[in-house]
Short mmCIF file of C-alpha atoms in Angstrom, two decimals:
data_model
loop_
_atom_site.label_atom_id
_atom_site.label_comp_id
_atom_site.label_asym_id
_atom_site.label_seq_id
_atom_site.Cartn_x
_atom_site.Cartn_y
_atom_site.Cartn_z
CA UNK M 29 152.04 144.97 81.01
CA UNK M 30 152.01 147.85 83.17
CA UNK M 31 148.36 149.85 83.38
CA UNK M 32 147.62 151.91 80.32
CA UNK M 33 149.52 149.71 78.01
CA UNK M 34 147.61 148.30 74.83
CA UNK M 35 148.49 144.91 72.35
CA UNK M 36 149.32 145.65 69.15
CA UNK M 37 146.43 144.56 66.99
CA UNK M 38 148.30 141.74 64.93
CA UNK M 39 148.42 140.29 68.52
CA UNK M 40 145.27 141.19 70.06
CA UNK M 41 143.80 139.45 67.35
CA UNK M 42 145.61 136.03 67.53
CA UNK M 43 144.91 136.07 71.45
CA UNK M 44 141.17 136.50 70.70
CA UNK M 45 141.46 133.64 68.19
CA UNK M 46 143.01 131.22 70.74
CA UNK M 47 140.49 132.42 73.12
CA UNK M 48 137.55 131.59 70.75
CA UNK M 49 139.05 127.86 70.09
CA UNK M 50 138.90 127.51 73.82
CA UNK M 51 135.22 128.44 73.96
CA UNK M 52 134.10 126.27 71.14
CA UNK M 53 136.42 123.40 73.09
CA UNK M 54 134.87 124.10 76.25
CA UNK M 55 131.17 124.07 74.45
CA UNK M 56 131.88 121.36 72.68
CA UNK M 57 132.85 119.23 76.12
CA UNK M 58 129.81 120.46 77.73
CA UNK M 59 127.21 119.01 74.95
CA UNK M 60 129.11 115.68 75.51
CA UNK M 61 128.30 115.81 79.03
CA UNK M 62 130.60 115.54 82.07
CA UNK M 63 128.13 113.49 84.17
CA UNK M 64 129.79 109.86 85.24
CA UNK M 65 125.84 108.42 85.14
CA UNK M 66 125.18 110.15 81.94
CA UNK M 67 128.31 109.00 80.35
CA UNK M 68 128.02 105.23 81.56
CA UNK M 69 124.24 105.22 80.39
CA UNK M 70 125.40 106.15 77.15
CA UNK M 71 127.49 103.96 76.98
CA UNK M 72 125.28 100.73 77.59
CA UNK M 73 122.65 102.40 75.13
CA UNK M 74 125.28 102.55 72.43
CA UNK M 75 127.05 99.71 73.09
CA UNK M 76 130.20 101.41 72.52
CA UNK M 77 133.50 98.39 73.18
CA UNK M 78 130.98 95.96 74.69
CA UNK M 79 132.53 92.70 75.19
CA UNK M 80 129.49 90.49 76.95
CA UNK M 81 126.43 89.29 75.36
CA UNK M 82 123.28 88.39 77.63
CA UNK M 83 120.98 86.27 76.28
CA UNK M 84 117.55 87.36 77.74
CA UNK M 85 113.77 85.42 77.17
CA UNK M 86 112.30 86.95 74.19
CA UNK M 87 108.65 88.13 73.90
CA UNK M 88 107.55 85.80 71.26
CA UNK M 89 104.45 83.90 72.22
CA UNK M 90 104.82 80.02 72.19
CA UNK M 91 108.78 80.30 72.90
CA UNK M 92 110.56 77.81 75.31
CA UNK M 93 112.57 79.69 78.29
CA UNK M 94 116.00 77.70 76.50
CA UNK M 95 114.86 78.13 72.84
CA UNK M 96 117.32 80.33 70.73
CA UNK M 97 114.87 81.92 68.49
CA UNK M 98 112.84 83.31 71.59
CA UNK M 99 116.38 85.04 72.98
CA UNK M 100 116.97 88.97 72.83
CA UNK M 101 120.71 89.31 72.86
CA UNK M 102 122.00 92.54 75.27
CA UNK M 103 125.21 94.00 75.02
CA UNK M 104 126.97 95.12 77.98
CA UNK M 105 130.31 95.55 79.52
CA UNK M 106 132.75 92.59 81.70
CA UNK M 107 133.57 95.14 84.34
CA UNK M 108 130.35 97.15 85.16
CA UNK M 109 128.70 93.73 85.50
CA UNK M 110 131.17 92.51 87.91
CA UNK M 111 131.29 95.54 89.98
CA UNK M 112 127.38 95.87 90.34
CA UNK M 113 126.93 92.16 90.57
CA UNK M 114 128.95 89.08 92.64
CA UNK M 115 126.62 86.63 90.44
CA UNK M 116 128.27 88.18 87.25
CA UNK M 117 131.42 88.24 88.86
CA UNK M 118 131.28 84.54 89.59
CA UNK M 119 130.39 83.85 85.80
CA UNK M 120 132.58 86.23 84.14
CA UNK M 121 135.45 85.71 86.26
CA UNK M 122 136.01 82.08 86.50
CA UNK M 123 137.04 79.39 84.52
CA UNK M 124 133.08 78.98 83.54
CA UNK M 125 131.96 79.01 80.17
CA UNK M 126 130.46 81.96 80.19
CA UNK M 127 133.75 83.57 81.16
CA UNK M 128 135.06 81.74 77.85
CA UNK M 129 132.47 82.67 75.51
CA UNK M 130 131.75 86.08 76.57
CA UNK M 131 127.88 85.17 76.83
CA UNK M 132 125.55 84.98 79.56
CA UNK M 133 121.92 83.18 79.52
CA UNK M 134 119.71 84.52 81.42
CA UNK M 135 116.18 83.15 82.84
CA UNK M 136 114.62 86.68 82.66
CA UNK M 137 112.44 88.78 79.88
CA UNK M 138 114.50 91.12 78.27
CA UNK M 139 112.41 94.29 79.40
CA UNK M 140 113.28 93.00 83.12
CA UNK M 141 117.33 92.66 82.18
CA UNK M 142 117.38 95.74 80.46
CA UNK M 143 116.14 97.58 83.79
CA UNK M 144 118.83 95.58 85.32
CA UNK M 145 120.96 97.18 83.03
CA UNK M 146 119.96 100.27 83.66
CA UNK M 147 120.35 100.04 87.49
CA UNK M 148 123.97 98.40 87.02
CA UNK M 149 124.91 101.54 85.05
CA UNK M 150 123.05 104.23 86.26
CA UNK M 151 122.22 103.28 89.71
CA UNK M 152 118.68 103.97 89.46
CA UNK M 153 115.36 102.50 87.25
CA UNK M 154 112.00 104.07 86.46
CA UNK M 155 109.97 101.25 87.04
CA UNK M 156 107.11 103.29 85.32
CA UNK M 157 109.06 104.42 82.23
CA UNK M 158 108.38 100.77 80.11
CA UNK M 159 104.59 101.96 80.96
CA UNK M 160 104.69 105.40 80.49
CA UNK M 161 102.94 105.72 77.21
CA UNK M 162 100.10 103.97 79.18
CA UNK M 163 98.85 107.23 80.22
CA UNK M 164 98.97 106.34 84.07
CA UNK M 165 95.65 104.68 83.96
CA UNK M 166 95.18 101.55 86.08
CA UNK M 167 96.13 99.35 83.81
CA UNK M 168 99.67 101.28 83.77
CA UNK M 169 99.81 101.11 87.19
CA UNK M 170 98.95 97.60 87.73
CA UNK M 171 101.57 96.44 84.71
CA UNK M 172 104.09 98.57 86.65
CA UNK M 173 103.77 96.33 89.81
CA UNK M 174 104.16 93.22 88.17
CA UNK M 175 107.09 94.78 86.26
CA UNK M 176 108.56 95.43 90.18
CA UNK M 177 107.63 92.38 91.25
CA UNK M 178 109.51 90.22 88.30
CA UNK M 179 112.15 93.08 88.88
CA UNK M 180 112.70 92.45 92.32
CA UNK M 181 113.20 88.36 91.76
CA UNK M 182 116.05 89.64 89.18
CA UNK M 183 117.51 92.20 91.83
CA UNK M 184 117.37 89.08 94.36
CA UNK M 185 118.80 86.62 92.09
CA UNK M 186 121.91 89.08 91.03
CA UNK M 187 122.38 90.03 94.46
CA UNK M 188 121.90 93.99 94.04
CA UNK M 189 120.77 95.41 97.46
CA UNK M 190 120.35 99.09 95.91
CA UNK M 191 117.87 97.62 93.22
CA UNK M 192 115.83 95.40 95.41
CA UNK M 193 115.42 97.89 98.11
CA UNK M 194 114.00 100.53 95.08
CA UNK M 195 111.80 97.46 93.49
CA UNK M 196 110.61 96.58 97.13
CA UNK M 197 109.87 100.33 98.14
CA UNK M 198 107.76 100.74 94.77
CA UNK M 199 105.70 97.74 95.73
CA UNK M 200 105.13 98.89 99.70
CA UNK M 201 103.51 101.95 98.13
CA UNK M 202 101.35 99.62 96.40
CA UNK M 203 100.53 96.82 98.92
CA UNK M 204 98.09 98.91 101.11
CA UNK M 205 96.17 100.16 98.37
CA UNK M 206 95.36 96.97 96.68
CA UNK M 207 94.60 94.24 99.54
CA UNK M 208 93.70 91.68 96.58
CA UNK M 209 97.26 91.33 95.41
CA UNK M 210 98.80 91.11 99.24
CA UNK M 211 98.55 87.28 98.87
CA UNK M 212 101.05 87.31 95.74
CA UNK M 213 103.12 89.97 97.28
CA UNK M 214 103.37 88.29 100.65
CA UNK M 215 104.61 85.35 98.42
CA UNK M 216 107.07 86.82 96.49
CA UNK M 217 108.47 89.08 99.66
CA UNK M 218 109.13 85.98 101.66
CA UNK M 219 110.81 84.36 98.93
CA UNK M 220 112.99 87.21 97.93
CA UNK M 221 113.99 87.98 101.53
CA UNK M 222 112.09 91.40 101.26
CA UNK M 223 111.43 91.72 104.89
CA UNK M 224 109.87 95.44 105.11
CA UNK M 225 107.66 94.37 102.18
CA UNK M 226 107.08 90.88 104.02
CA UNK M 227 105.94 92.61 107.19
CA UNK M 228 103.67 95.12 105.08
CA UNK M 229 101.82 92.62 103.62
CA UNK M 230 101.19 90.50 106.67
CA UNK M 231 99.81 93.69 108.23
CA UNK M 232 97.47 94.32 105.18
CA UNK M 233 96.76 90.70 105.29
CA UNK M 234 95.71 90.65 109.19
CA UNK M 235 93.43 93.82 108.73
CA UNK M 236 91.68 91.93 105.69
CA UNK M 237 91.63 88.41 106.75
CA UNK M 238 88.05 87.81 106.52
CA UNK M 239 87.59 88.85 102.79
CA UNK M 240 90.90 87.31 101.64
CA UNK M 241 89.76 83.86 103.05
CA UNK M 242 86.69 84.58 100.80
CA UNK M 243 89.20 84.57 97.59
CA UNK M 244 89.16 81.36 94.85
CA UNK M 245 92.96 81.30 95.75
CA UNK M 246 92.72 81.62 99.44
CA UNK M 247 92.47 77.32 99.89
CA UNK M 248 95.64 76.75 97.64
CA UNK M 249 97.67 79.52 99.33
CA UNK M 250 97.04 78.22 102.62
CA UNK M 251 97.30 74.86 101.70
CA UNK M 252 100.79 75.26 100.09
CA UNK M 253 102.29 78.24 102.68
CA UNK M 254 101.89 76.19 106.08
CA UNK M 255 104.86 78.75 107.45
CA UNK M 256 103.24 82.03 105.98
CA UNK M 257 99.82 81.35 107.46
CA UNK M 258 101.14 80.40 111.23
CA UNK M 259 103.13 84.03 110.52
CA UNK M 260 99.84 85.79 109.63
CA UNK M 261 97.99 84.11 112.59
CA UNK M 262 100.71 84.93 114.61
CA UNK M 263 100.28 88.97 113.23
CA UNK M 264 96.57 88.66 113.75
CA UNK M 265 97.32 87.41 117.13
CA UNK M 266 99.75 90.78 117.94
CA UNK M 267 97.19 92.83 116.90
CA UNK M 268 94.48 91.16 118.87
CA UNK M 269 96.98 91.33 122.07
CA UNK M 270 97.63 95.09 120.94
CA UNK M 271 93.85 95.88 120.71
CA UNK M 272 93.15 94.26 123.85
CA UNK M 273 95.52 95.99 125.21
CA UNK M 274 94.73 99.25 123.96
CA UNK M 275 91.11 98.54 125.17
CA UNK M 276 92.49 97.90 128.72
CA UNK M 277 94.44 101.35 128.64
CA UNK M 278 91.16 103.04 127.37
CA UNK M 279 89.26 101.55 130.22
CA UNK M 280 91.42 102.87 132.56
CA UNK M 281 91.59 105.85 131.20
CA UNK M 282 87.75 105.92 130.86
CA UNK M 283 87.61 105.01 134.56
CA UNK M 284 89.76 107.79 135.45
CA UNK M 285 87.53 109.92 133.64
CA UNK M 286 84.55 108.70 135.08
CA UNK M 287 86.19 109.11 138.74
CA UNK M 288 87.43 112.57 137.26
CA UNK M 289 83.99 113.88 136.59
CA UNK M 290 82.03 112.19 139.86
CA UNK M 291 84.72 114.36 141.99
CA UNK M 292 83.69 117.49 139.54
CA UNK M 293 79.77 116.50 140.06
CA UNK M 294 80.35 116.33 143.97
CA UNK M 295 82.12 119.83 143.38
CA UNK M 296 78.90 121.25 141.51
CA UNK M 297 76.54 119.65 143.72
CA UNK M 298 77.97 121.35 146.44
CA UNK M 299 78.65 124.57 144.59
CA UNK M 300 75.26 124.24 143.97
CA UNK M 301 74.41 123.88 147.26
CA UNK M 302 76.28 126.90 148.14
CA UNK M 303 74.88 128.93 145.43
CA UNK M 304 71.17 128.12 147.49
CA UNK M 305 72.63 129.31 149.92
CA UNK M 306 73.66 132.35 149.11
CA UNK M 307 70.73 132.89 146.83
CA UNK M 308 68.44 132.67 150.50
CA UNK M 309 70.70 135.14 152.05
CA UNK M 310 70.21 137.23 149.48
CA UNK M 311 66.64 136.82 149.54
CA UNK M 312 66.64 138.10 153.20
CA UNK M 313 68.81 140.64 152.43
CA UNK M 314 66.69 142.03 149.60
CA UNK M 315 63.69 141.92 151.81
CA UNK M 316 65.63 143.83 154.76
CA UNK M 317 66.26 146.13 152.13
CA UNK M 318 63.27 146.65 151.33
CA UNK M 319 61.81 147.34 154.92
CA UNK M 320 64.68 149.52 155.52
CA UNK M 321 63.21 151.49 152.01
CA UNK M 322 59.82 151.61 153.34
CA UNK M 323 60.71 153.20 156.97
CA UNK M 324 62.63 155.78 154.56
CA UNK M 325 60.07 156.42 152.71
CA UNK M 326 58.26 157.10 155.70
CA UNK M 327 61.03 159.33 157.31
CA UNK M 328 60.82 161.20 154.52
CA UNK M 329 57.23 161.85 154.60
CA UNK M 330 57.42 162.76 158.28
CA UNK M 331 60.49 164.94 157.36
CA UNK M 332 58.09 167.11 154.90
CA UNK M 333 56.06 167.43 156.78
CA UNK M 334 58.19 169.05 159.67
CA UNK M 335 59.79 171.22 156.92
CA UNK M 336 56.12 172.16 155.62
CA UNK M 337 55.59 173.46 159.66
CA UNK M 338 59.19 175.04 159.45
CA UNK M 339 58.04 177.00 156.46
CA UNK M 340 55.52 178.00 158.19
CA UNK M 341 57.19 178.88 161.65
CA UNK M 342 59.39 180.69 159.35
CA UNK M 343 56.66 182.79 157.81
CA UNK M 344 55.54 183.77 160.88
CA UNK M 345 58.84 184.65 162.23
CA UNK M 346 58.96 186.73 159.64
CA UNK M 347 55.88 188.28 160.60
CA UNK M 348 57.11 188.87 164.22
CA UNK M 349 60.70 190.16 163.20
CA UNK M 350 58.65 192.99 160.84
CA UNK M 351 56.54 194.55 164.00
CA UNK M 352 59.21 194.92 166.62
CA UNK M 353 60.88 197.23 163.85
CA UNK M 354 57.70 199.27 163.63
CA UNK M 355 57.42 199.58 167.39
CA UNK M 356 61.05 200.83 167.27
CA UNK M 357 59.90 203.52 164.67
CA UNK M 358 56.96 204.66 166.93
CA UNK M 359 59.21 204.93 169.98
CA UNK M 360 61.78 206.87 167.93
CA UNK M 361 58.81 209.41 166.91
CA UNK M 362 57.89 209.50 170.69
CA UNK M 363 61.57 210.14 171.91
CA UNK M 364 61.35 212.84 169.23
CA UNK M 365 57.93 214.55 170.15
CA UNK M 366 58.98 214.43 174.20
CA UNK M 367 62.08 216.66 172.82
CA UNK M 368 60.11 218.93 170.92
CA UNK M 369 57.94 219.34 174.10
CA UNK M 370 60.55 219.85 176.28
CA UNK M 371 62.03 222.34 174.11
CA UNK M 372 58.47 223.83 173.96
CA UNK M 373 58.29 223.68 177.75
CA UNK M 374 61.54 225.07 178.04
CA UNK M 375 60.37 228.01 175.75
CA UNK M 376 57.49 228.64 177.43
CA UNK M 377 59.36 229.43 180.92
CA UNK M 378 61.69 231.46 179.18
CA UNK M 379 58.95 233.38 177.80
CA UNK M 380 57.40 233.40 181.44
CA UNK M 381 60.48 234.39 183.09
CA UNK M 382 61.20 237.56 180.47
CA UNK M 383 57.57 238.39 181.31
CA UNK M 384 57.63 238.55 184.52
CA UNK M 385 60.94 240.42 184.54
CA UNK M 386 59.51 242.82 182.21
#
């Protein structure tokens, strides 16, 4: 269709109908979810097409591990279990009774096996979910630790390394916060090959060995776990050796600091001596300046006297300078009189000549 062309109303309505159907189908699919983990989790929760039953230990008081009345059935899928656990693979892909009956009796409590299944289907598990109703208090955290310990045993048994690491990580967060549980944590980590957890527990135990040895369970622990005690002593010795080495390093550093301080003290002493010399020179210079200032003051006084004398001399010279002026005026007047007298004399002579001639 070219630009500016329009669909006929019937055709336009028909296409709009198909568009609405498409969007409704997409919304429906979105509601169901297209996330693989969510789909697998829903598959487990709803038990759709399940083909194997796990008979786990129930929570009834007085129940016996092998008693069917105390068992809880958990439905699952062979394909998922086989893919996630080598142990389930051997049980369900061989000529064993579990493979023929599609029923597996497990020696773990039902709530622990539920967590194992959640991990098998979803790839992770929330260890605090079982105790979320406890409000996150001390009892809830303790229950979470107990769950993590039991789940670690199950993860080790079913060879689920990822779940094992997750349990180990959660227990690692707690081992340093609750030293009282370190003996139990150490035993658990050693039994199920949780190396990082064991190293952390040994480290904490070495740091708190004195209070641990005062616990009632220490004697039984030491009696039945000689290898762990030897390892603990080895960690303690390593700590002592490292502490001694650190002290040696600190002693060397301290000695260097002291030597540097001695050098600085020597420099300071020399600087103080130099300052003393400079102070003496300054004092002498100040004395010299004082003498020069005294001489200058006397010179200024002498100059003042001379200035007074000069002023008087200038006044006298002014008086003397006025006298020659008066003398010049007298001389000028005398000269004028002489001229007048000469004129009178000449006039008298002229008169006498006139008289004589007459």
